[in-house]
Each structure stands twice: as structure tokens, then as C-alpha cells.
PDB file of C-alpha atoms in Angstrom:
ATOM      1  CA  MET U   1       0.000   0.000   0.000  1.00  0.00           C
ATOM      2  CA  ARG U   2       2.815   2.366   0.846  1.00  0.00           C
ATOM      3  CA  LEU U   3       4.523   1.752  -2.515  1.00  0.00           C
ATOM      4  CA  VAL U   4       1.254   2.439  -4.339  1.00  0.00           C
ATOM      5  CA  ALA U   5       0.769   5.666  -2.374  1.00  0.00           C
ATOM      6  CA  GLU U   6       4.313   6.758  -3.186  1.00  0.00           C
ATOM      7  CA  LYS U   7       3.722   6.097  -6.886  1.00  0.00           C
ATOM      8  CA  GLU U   8       0.285   7.716  -7.020  1.00  0.00           C
ATOM      9  CA  LEU U   9       0.981  10.731  -4.793  1.00  0.00           C
ATOM     10  CA  CYS U  10       4.590  11.596  -5.646  1.00  0.00           C
ATOM     11  CA  GLU U  11       3.562  14.663  -7.665  1.00  0.00           C
ATOM     12  CA  TYR U  12       2.064  16.349  -4.572  1.00  0.00           C
ATOM     13  CA  PRO U  13       4.715  18.447  -2.833  1.00  0.00           C
ATOM     14  CA  ASN U  14       3.191  17.982   0.643  1.00  0.00           C
ATOM     15  CA  PHE U  15       3.043  14.190   0.385  1.00  0.00           C
ATOM     16  CA  LYS U  16       5.621  12.506   2.590  1.00  0.00           C
ATOM     17  CA  SER U  17       6.085   8.770   2.993  1.00  0.00           C
ATOM     18  CA  VAL U  18       7.676   7.492   6.204  1.00  0.00           C
ATOM     19  CA  ALA U  19       8.844   3.957   7.051  1.00  0.00           C
ATOM     20  CA  GLY U  20       7.027   3.634  10.350  1.00  0.00           C
ATOM     21  CA  SER U  21       4.198   1.746  12.021  1.00  0.00           C
ATOM     22  CA  ALA U  22       0.978   2.751  13.727  1.00  0.00           C
ATOM     23  CA  GLU U  23       2.707   2.473  17.086  1.00  0.00           C
ATOM     24  CA  ASN U  24       5.965   4.168  15.983  1.00  0.00           C
ATOM     25  CA  THR U  25       5.381   6.569  13.083  1.00  0.00           C
ATOM     26  CA  MET U  26       8.838   8.191  13.227  1.00  0.00           C
ATOM     27  CA  LEU U  27       7.117  11.593  12.932  1.00  0.00           C
ATOM     28  CA  PRO U  28       8.071  14.587  15.090  1.00  0.00           C
ATOM     29  CA  ASP U  29       6.053  15.547  18.179  1.00  0.00           C
ATOM     30  CA  ASN U  30       2.985  17.752  17.515  1.00  0.00           C
ATOM     31  CA  SER U  31       3.527  17.571  13.761  1.00  0.00           C
ATOM     32  CA  VAL U  32       0.230  16.419  12.216  1.00  0.00           C
ATOM     33  CA  ASP U  33      -3.218  17.978  11.881  1.00  0.00           C
ATOM     34  CA  PHE U  34      -5.135  14.781  11.114  1.00  0.00           C
ATOM     35  CA  ILE U  35      -4.618  11.099  11.754  1.00  0.00           C
ATOM     36  CA  THR U  36      -6.652   8.615   9.751  1.00  0.00           C
ATOM     37  CA  THR U  37      -6.681   4.863   9.631  1.00  0.00           C
ATOM     38  CA  ALA U  38      -8.905   2.818   7.380  1.00  0.00           C
ATOM     39  CA  GLN U  39      -9.644  -0.891   7.776  1.00  0.00           C
ATOM     40  CA  ALA U  40      -6.528  -1.369   9.918  1.00  0.00           C
ATOM     41  CA  PHE U  41      -7.366  -0.212  13.451  1.00  0.00           C
ATOM     42  CA  HIS U  42      -8.181  -3.736  14.646  1.00  0.00           C
ATOM     43  CA  TRP U  43      -4.576  -4.805  13.884  1.00  0.00           C
ATOM     44  CA  PHE U  44      -2.984  -2.081  16.019  1.00  0.00           C
ATOM     45  CA  ASP U  45      -1.908  -2.289  19.629  1.00  0.00           C
ATOM     46  CA  THR U  46      -4.587   0.162  20.781  1.00  0.00           C
ATOM     47  CA  LYS U  47      -2.705   1.510  23.813  1.00  0.00           C
ATOM     48  CA  SER U  48       0.551   2.072  21.885  1.00  0.00           C
ATOM     49  CA  PHE U  49      -1.297   3.575  18.922  1.00  0.00           C
ATOM     50  CA  LYS U  50      -3.152   6.003  21.190  1.00  0.00           C
ATOM     51  CA  THR U  51       0.141   7.008  22.854  1.00  0.00           C
ATOM     52  CA  GLU U  52       1.737   7.594  19.449  1.00  0.00           C
ATOM     53  CA  CYS U  53      -1.240   9.623  18.206  1.00  0.00           C
ATOM     54  CA  SER U  54      -1.161  11.757  21.365  1.00  0.00           C
ATOM     55  CA  ARG U  55       2.522  12.422  20.747  1.00  0.00           C
ATOM     56  CA  ILE U  56       2.371  13.380  17.057  1.00  0.00           C
ATOM     57  CA  ILE U  57      -0.963  15.224  16.792  1.00  0.00           C
ATOM     58  CA  LYS U  58      -1.152  18.998  17.115  1.00  0.00           C
ATOM     59  CA  PRO U  59      -3.228  20.398  20.023  1.00  0.00           C
ATOM     60  CA  GLU U  60      -6.253  21.082  17.787  1.00  0.00           C
ATOM     61  CA  GLY U  61      -5.709  17.962  15.628  1.00  0.00           C
ATOM     62  CA  LYS U  62      -8.296  15.280  14.914  1.00  0.00           C
ATOM     63  CA  ALA U  63      -8.103  11.500  14.633  1.00  0.00           C
ATOM     64  CA  PHE U  64     -10.393   9.461  12.388  1.00  0.00           C
ATOM     65  CA  LEU U  65     -11.029   5.715  12.391  1.00  0.00           C
ATOM     66  CA  ILE U  66     -12.685   4.682   9.136  1.00  0.00           C
ATOM     67  CA  TRP U  67     -13.821   1.315   7.790  1.00  0.00           C
ATOM     68  CA  ASN U  68     -16.521  -0.334   5.772  1.00  0.00           C
ATOM     69  CA  SER U  69     -19.329  -2.246   7.358  1.00  0.00           C
ATOM     70  CA  ARG U  70     -20.636  -5.365   5.615  1.00  0.00           C
ATOM     71  CA  ASN U  71     -24.309  -5.975   5.036  1.00  0.00           C
ATOM     72  CA  ASN U  72     -24.796  -9.058   7.229  1.00  0.00           C
ATOM     73  CA  GLU U  73     -28.156  -9.769   5.587  1.00  0.00           C
ATOM     74  CA  ALA U  74     -26.471 -10.467   2.228  1.00  0.00           C
ATOM     75  CA  LEU U  75     -26.216 -14.213   1.589  1.00  0.00           C
ATOM     76  CA  ILE U  76     -22.644 -13.941   0.268  1.00  0.00           C
ATOM     77  CA  ASN U  77     -21.487 -12.311   3.518  1.00  0.00           C
ATOM     78  CA  GLN U  78     -23.290 -14.932   5.598  1.00  0.00           C
ATOM     79  CA  GLU U  79     -21.585 -17.698   3.628  1.00  0.00           C
ATOM     80  CA  LEU U  80     -18.168 -16.018   3.870  1.00  0.00           C
ATOM     81  CA  HIS U  81     -18.624 -15.686   7.627  1.00  0.00           C
ATOM     82  CA  ARG U  82     -19.535 -19.379   7.895  1.00  0.00           C
ATOM     83  CA  VAL U  83     -16.507 -20.507   5.836  1.00  0.00           C
ATOM     84  CA  TYR U  84     -14.054 -18.205   7.646  1.00  0.00           C
ATOM     85  CA  SER U  85     -15.384 -19.284  11.032  1.00  0.00           C
ATOM     86  CA  LYS U  86     -14.984 -22.944  10.116  1.00  0.00           C
ATOM     87  CA  TYR U  87     -11.527 -22.842   8.524  1.00  0.00           C
ATOM     88  CA  CYS U  88      -9.772 -19.864  10.157  1.00  0.00           C
ATOM     89  CA  PRO U  89      -9.350 -20.428  13.921  1.00  0.00           C
ATOM     90  CA  GLU U  90      -8.232 -16.809  14.486  1.00  0.00           C
ATOM     91  CA  PHE U  91     -11.275 -15.313  12.680  1.00  0.00           C
ATOM     92  CA  LYS U  92     -13.126 -12.897  14.994  1.00  0.00           C
ATOM     93  CA  GLY U  93     -15.441 -11.434  12.393  1.00  0.00           C
ATOM     94  CA  PHE U  94     -14.927  -9.030   9.528  1.00  0.00           C
ATOM     95  CA  SER U  95     -12.682  -6.058  10.405  1.00  0.00           C
ATOM     96  CA  GLY U  96     -11.326  -8.098  13.293  1.00  0.00           C
ATOM     97  CA  GLY U  97     -14.746  -8.129  14.915  1.00  0.00           C
ATOM     98  CA  THR U  98     -14.711  -4.351  15.393  1.00  0.00           C
ATOM     99  CA  LYS U  99     -18.188  -2.955  16.056  1.00  0.00           C
ATOM    100  CA  PRO U 100     -19.368   0.676  16.454  1.00  0.00           C
ATOM    101  CA  HIS U 101     -19.159   0.511  20.255  1.00  0.00           C
ATOM    102  CA  ASP U 102     -16.074  -1.713  20.502  1.00  0.00           C
ATOM    103  CA  ASP U 103     -14.101  -1.268  23.737  1.00  0.00           C
ATOM    104  CA  ARG U 104     -10.950  -0.525  21.694  1.00  0.00           C
ATOM    105  CA  ILE U 105     -12.684   2.437  20.059  1.00  0.00           C
ATOM    106  CA  LYS U 106     -14.017   3.668  23.409  1.00  0.00           C
ATOM    107  CA  TYR U 107     -10.502   3.436  24.881  1.00  0.00           C
ATOM    108  CA  PHE U 108      -8.901   5.209  21.925  1.00  0.00           C
ATOM    109  CA  PHE U 109     -11.338   8.135  22.129  1.00  0.00           C
ATOM    110  CA  SER U 110     -11.656   8.160  25.939  1.00  0.00           C
ATOM    111  CA  LYS U 111     -10.371  11.737  26.322  1.00  0.00           C
ATOM    112  CA  CYS U 112     -12.449  13.211  23.484  1.00  0.00           C
ATOM    113  CA  VAL U 113     -15.255  15.657  24.131  1.00  0.00           C
ATOM    114  CA  THR U 114     -17.208  14.450  21.090  1.00  0.00           C
ATOM    115  CA  THR U 115     -16.917  11.258  19.096  1.00  0.00           C
ATOM    116  CA  HIS U 116     -18.694  10.633  15.817  1.00  0.00           C
ATOM    117  CA  ILE U 117     -18.945   7.090  14.532  1.00  0.00           C
ATOM    118  CA  LEU U 118     -20.200   6.859  10.969  1.00  0.00           C
ATOM    119  CA  PHE U 119     -21.017   3.606   9.230  1.00  0.00           C
ATOM    120  CA  SER U 120     -21.916   3.204   5.593  1.00  0.00           C
ATOM    121  CA  HIS U 121     -24.265   0.407   4.544  1.00  0.00           C
ATOM    122  CA  ASN U 122     -25.552  -0.815   1.202  1.00  0.00           C
ATOM    123  CA  LYS U 123     -29.041   0.086   2.325  1.00  0.00           C
ATOM    124  CA  PRO U 124     -30.425   2.420   5.001  1.00  0.00           C
ATOM    125  CA  PRO U 125     -30.509   0.908   8.534  1.00  0.00           C
TER     126      PRO U 125
END
């Protein structure tokens, strides 16, 4: 993903690619306005990621956790869930089992005044 981003975004002068991880970005203290993660939050060490975000984000900065939500009523998703559950012992659910009110999300945003959790579905809830 990083190599694709470097290829696709290299023409933008403010784009900077860094060889880091969620828990150790290698970025300077108080250096970023926004932190976003998509479809990856469930793989992070939540406590270390929160510490790193607190270190690198500017005082008025914002953090966003973004991922897709599957339509669990769709037969294909039900079948995929059944197969994964049967053959993948570590399977916890799609997106690592992360749900809108997951304890990891609550912990990550525990010092926020306001938290907005947005989910997109194929059809209205």
C-alpha cells in the first residue's frame, strides 16, 4: 500500500512517505493535523497507537477511524462468515470483529469531548 501511495501521490509536494508503524510513526512531536486509519485499526496495539497519536498530533488535531461495514443480511457475507469461522481459527469477524461501540474504540477516544462514529451500509438501517 505504501509503494502504491508513493507512486500515485509523488507529484504532490506535501506528500511525505515514512517507514514507520501505527505504534511508531517516526514523525516529530505535535507535527500532524489529522490522523486517519482505514480498515486497519483492529490490527494495532490500541494503547501504543493512542500514545503515538497523542505524541504526534497537534493540540487542535483530529483522529479518524474509518472502515466499511458489511451488510450481514447479504447471503454472500453470511456464507463467507460461515466458511471463515470454520476454517480460520483466528477469525473474529470481519474487520477483526470491530463494532461501532467496541471497547478498543471507546478506549482510543476516551479523552475526546465528542466522538462521531459513521457507518456506511448498502441500504439504510
